[in-house]
Amino acid sequence: MTDNINPSHYKDGPFECIELSRLLSSDWGQAVQYCFRWQHKNGVEDLKKAFWFINDAITHNVPFFAACCKRNADILEAQAIRLLSILQAENWADLEQFWRNLKWGDRVDVLEALTEKINEIEKEGK
């Protein structure tokens, strides 16, 4: 039986995707969710959606972390870095460079890593 409310493509990683995305602002959290699941749901379309959310966040200066949690910013940052390190180390969703750039705050480089992955997939015809 499938769970349409909390499907496996969000739970089958090294941790549940919500553990990371709840720490982030809406745009950044959406992008993480699309990248986390892309191989198990909509393929390259999900990566393109993630690109859109990241580009929107950069264009509109959307903060990386959720606004409601500013007083715990150091704790949030440490938790996010820890979770992003896990994704990077496991090369989760074949996006090691994406997770690395996100972890170190290289927001524009995140777009570049995503663009390279999208181009690679489209070149291979997946």
PDB file of C-alpha atoms in Angstrom:
ATOM      1  CA  MET A   1       0.000   0.000   0.000  1.00  0.00           C
ATOM      2  CA  THR A   2       1.360   3.418  -0.934  1.00  0.00           C
ATOM      3  CA  ASP A   3       1.351   6.430   1.349  1.00  0.00           C
ATOM      4  CA  ASN A   4       0.251   9.448  -0.686  1.00  0.00           C
ATOM      5  CA  ILE A   5       0.617  11.786   2.291  1.00  0.00           C
ATOM      6  CA  ASN A   6       4.270  10.991   3.144  1.00  0.00           C
ATOM      7  CA  PRO A   7       5.513   8.943   0.172  1.00  0.00           C
ATOM      8  CA  SER A   8       8.649   6.829   0.215  1.00  0.00           C
ATOM      9  CA  HIS A   9      10.596   9.180  -2.073  1.00  0.00           C
ATOM     10  CA  TYR A  10      10.823  11.538   0.925  1.00  0.00           C
ATOM     11  CA  LYS A  11      11.580   8.818   3.496  1.00  0.00           C
ATOM     12  CA  ASP A  12      13.985   6.486   1.680  1.00  0.00           C
ATOM     13  CA  GLY A  13      17.078   8.660   2.034  1.00  0.00           C
ATOM     14  CA  PRO A  14      19.689   8.766   4.762  1.00  0.00           C
ATOM     15  CA  PHE A  15      17.073  10.759   6.745  1.00  0.00           C
ATOM     16  CA  GLU A  16      13.583  12.071   5.992  1.00  0.00           C
ATOM     17  CA  CYS A  17      13.699  15.060   3.671  1.00  0.00           C
ATOM     18  CA  ILE A  18      11.505  17.122   6.020  1.00  0.00           C
ATOM     19  CA  GLU A  19      14.293  17.111   8.624  1.00  0.00           C
ATOM     20  CA  LEU A  20      16.286  19.417   6.346  1.00  0.00           C
ATOM     21  CA  SER A  21      13.568  21.289   4.469  1.00  0.00           C
ATOM     22  CA  ARG A  22      11.813  22.426   7.681  1.00  0.00           C
ATOM     23  CA  LEU A  23      14.969  24.351   8.607  1.00  0.00           C
ATOM     24  CA  LEU A  24      14.912  26.339   5.377  1.00  0.00           C
ATOM     25  CA  SER A  25      12.847  29.152   3.910  1.00  0.00           C
ATOM     26  CA  SER A  26      10.114  28.134   1.500  1.00  0.00           C
ATOM     27  CA  ASP A  27      12.040  28.513  -1.792  1.00  0.00           C
ATOM     28  CA  TRP A  28      15.136  26.743  -0.485  1.00  0.00           C
ATOM     29  CA  GLY A  29      13.088  24.012   1.184  1.00  0.00           C
ATOM     30  CA  GLN A  30      11.155  23.360  -2.033  1.00  0.00           C
ATOM     31  CA  ALA A  31      14.395  23.127  -4.008  1.00  0.00           C
ATOM     32  CA  VAL A  32      15.818  20.612  -1.531  1.00  0.00           C
ATOM     33  CA  GLN A  33      12.670  18.489  -1.742  1.00  0.00           C
ATOM     34  CA  TYR A  34      12.783  18.408  -5.545  1.00  0.00           C
ATOM     35  CA  CYS A  35      16.474  17.459  -5.553  1.00  0.00           C
ATOM     36  CA  PHE A  36      16.027  14.880  -2.793  1.00  0.00           C
ATOM     37  CA  ARG A  37      13.389  12.956  -4.760  1.00  0.00           C
ATOM     38  CA  TRP A  38      14.162  13.608  -8.426  1.00  0.00           C
ATOM     39  CA  GLN A  39      15.333  10.074  -9.211  1.00  0.00           C
ATOM     40  CA  HIS A  40      12.225   8.500  -7.701  1.00  0.00           C
ATOM     41  CA  LYS A  41       9.494  10.791  -8.963  1.00  0.00           C
ATOM     42  CA  ASN A  42       9.655  13.131 -11.971  1.00  0.00           C
ATOM     43  CA  GLY A  43      13.272  12.896 -13.098  1.00  0.00           C
ATOM     44  CA  VAL A  44      14.900  15.914 -14.715  1.00  0.00           C
ATOM     45  CA  GLU A  45      11.624  17.866 -14.443  1.00  0.00           C
ATOM     46  CA  ASP A  46      12.118  17.941 -10.660  1.00  0.00           C
ATOM     47  CA  LEU A  47      15.663  19.267 -11.086  1.00  0.00           C
ATOM     48  CA  LYS A  48      14.334  22.025 -13.334  1.00  0.00           C
ATOM     49  CA  LYS A  49      11.745  22.913 -10.703  1.00  0.00           C
ATOM     50  CA  ALA A  50      14.493  23.037  -8.080  1.00  0.00           C
ATOM     51  CA  PHE A  51      16.463  25.339 -10.380  1.00  0.00           C
ATOM     52  CA  TRP A  52      13.438  27.630 -10.655  1.00  0.00           C
ATOM     53  CA  PHE A  53      13.046  27.855  -6.869  1.00  0.00           C
ATOM     54  CA  ILE A  54      16.756  28.535  -6.324  1.00  0.00           C
ATOM     55  CA  ASN A  55      16.832  31.170  -9.041  1.00  0.00           C
ATOM     56  CA  ASP A  56      13.748  32.783  -7.502  1.00  0.00           C
ATOM     57  CA  ALA A  57      15.362  32.752  -4.050  1.00  0.00           C
ATOM     58  CA  ILE A  58      18.535  34.370  -5.366  1.00  0.00           C
ATOM     59  CA  THR A  59      16.654  36.929  -7.463  1.00  0.00           C
ATOM     60  CA  HIS A  60      14.461  37.987  -4.545  1.00  0.00           C
ATOM     61  CA  ASN A  61      17.125  37.709  -1.817  1.00  0.00           C
ATOM     62  CA  VAL A  62      15.159  35.044   0.012  1.00  0.00           C
ATOM     63  CA  PRO A  63      17.080  34.014   3.119  1.00  0.00           C
ATOM     64  CA  PHE A  64      18.303  30.456   3.286  1.00  0.00           C
ATOM     65  CA  PHE A  65      16.888  29.688   6.733  1.00  0.00           C
ATOM     66  CA  ALA A  66      13.288  29.890   7.867  1.00  0.00           C
ATOM     67  CA  ALA A  67      12.468  33.385   9.149  1.00  0.00           C
ATOM     68  CA  CYS A  68      10.705  32.082  12.245  1.00  0.00           C
ATOM     69  CA  CYS A  69      13.907  30.667  13.646  1.00  0.00           C
ATOM     70  CA  LYS A  70      16.328  33.628  13.686  1.00  0.00           C
ATOM     71  CA  ARG A  71      17.009  33.433  17.406  1.00  0.00           C
ATOM     72  CA  ASN A  72      18.293  29.871  16.941  1.00  0.00           C
ATOM     73  CA  ALA A  73      20.272  30.648  13.776  1.00  0.00           C
ATOM     74  CA  ASP A  74      23.519  29.025  14.951  1.00  0.00           C
ATOM     75  CA  ILE A  75      21.733  25.812  15.896  1.00  0.00           C
ATOM     76  CA  LEU A  76      19.804  25.783  12.602  1.00  0.00           C
ATOM     77  CA  GLU A  77      22.974  26.313  10.621  1.00  0.00           C
ATOM     78  CA  ALA A  78      24.767  23.490  12.444  1.00  0.00           C
ATOM     79  CA  GLN A  79      21.844  21.124  11.874  1.00  0.00           C
ATOM     80  CA  ALA A  80      21.591  22.049   8.198  1.00  0.00           C
ATOM     81  CA  ILE A  81      25.344  21.646   7.653  1.00  0.00           C
ATOM     82  CA  ARG A  82      25.249  18.244   9.364  1.00  0.00           C
ATOM     83  CA  LEU A  83      22.369  17.043   7.167  1.00  0.00           C
ATOM     84  CA  LEU A  84      23.872  18.493   3.975  1.00  0.00           C
ATOM     85  CA  SER A  85      27.181  16.795   4.872  1.00  0.00           C
ATOM     86  CA  ILE A  86      25.376  13.468   5.035  1.00  0.00           C
ATOM     87  CA  LEU A  87      23.792  14.034   1.624  1.00  0.00           C
ATOM     88  CA  GLN A  88      27.137  15.095   0.178  1.00  0.00           C
ATOM     89  CA  ALA A  89      29.009  12.116   1.676  1.00  0.00           C
ATOM     90  CA  GLU A  90      26.438   9.674   0.324  1.00  0.00           C
ATOM     91  CA  ASN A  91      26.253  11.477  -3.016  1.00  0.00           C
ATOM     92  CA  TRP A  92      22.507  11.383  -2.417  1.00  0.00           C
ATOM     93  CA  ALA A  93      20.506  11.515  -5.652  1.00  0.00           C
ATOM     94  CA  ASP A  94      23.804  11.713  -7.551  1.00  0.00           C
ATOM     95  CA  LEU A  95      24.086  15.395  -6.550  1.00  0.00           C
ATOM     96  CA  GLU A  96      27.258  15.531  -4.440  1.00  0.00           C
ATOM     97  CA  GLN A  97      28.421  18.898  -5.805  1.00  0.00           C
ATOM     98  CA  PHE A  98      24.959  20.405  -5.345  1.00  0.00           C
ATOM     99  CA  TRP A  99      24.855  19.381  -1.659  1.00  0.00           C
ATOM    100  CA  ARG A 100      28.450  20.575  -1.123  1.00  0.00           C
ATOM    101  CA  ASN A 101      27.739  24.003  -2.598  1.00  0.00           C
ATOM    102  CA  LEU A 102      24.517  24.317  -0.639  1.00  0.00           C
ATOM    103  CA  LYS A 103      26.298  23.335   2.573  1.00  0.00           C
ATOM    104  CA  TRP A 104      28.960  26.010   2.180  1.00  0.00           C
ATOM    105  CA  GLY A 105      26.552  28.752   1.147  1.00  0.00           C
ATOM    106  CA  ASP A 106      27.722  28.956  -2.455  1.00  0.00           C
ATOM    107  CA  ARG A 107      24.199  29.750  -3.642  1.00  0.00           C
ATOM    108  CA  VAL A 108      25.086  30.766  -7.210  1.00  0.00           C
ATOM    109  CA  ASP A 109      27.383  27.737  -7.536  1.00  0.00           C
ATOM    110  CA  VAL A 110      24.386  25.621  -6.522  1.00  0.00           C
ATOM    111  CA  LEU A 111      22.672  26.760  -9.735  1.00  0.00           C
ATOM    112  CA  GLU A 112      25.763  25.846 -11.735  1.00  0.00           C
ATOM    113  CA  ALA A 113      25.916  22.351 -10.219  1.00  0.00           C
ATOM    114  CA  LEU A 114      22.230  21.837 -10.946  1.00  0.00           C
ATOM    115  CA  THR A 115      22.611  23.101 -14.519  1.00  0.00           C
ATOM    116  CA  GLU A 116      25.497  20.687 -15.104  1.00  0.00           C
ATOM    117  CA  LYS A 117      23.415  17.775 -13.787  1.00  0.00           C
ATOM    118  CA  ILE A 118      20.396  18.716 -15.925  1.00  0.00           C
ATOM    119  CA  ASN A 119      22.622  18.995 -19.027  1.00  0.00           C
ATOM    120  CA  GLU A 120      24.266  15.656 -18.239  1.00  0.00           C
ATOM    121  CA  ILE A 121      20.905  13.908 -17.906  1.00  0.00           C
ATOM    122  CA  GLU A 122      19.469  15.472 -21.046  1.00  0.00           C
ATOM    123  CA  LYS A 123      22.610  14.589 -23.007  1.00  0.00           C
ATOM    124  CA  GLU A 124      22.267  10.972 -21.887  1.00  0.00           C
ATOM    125  CA  GLY A 125      18.586  11.038 -22.854  1.00  0.00           C
ATOM    126  CA  LYS A 126      17.282   9.908 -19.459  1.00  0.00           C
TER     127      LYS A 126
END
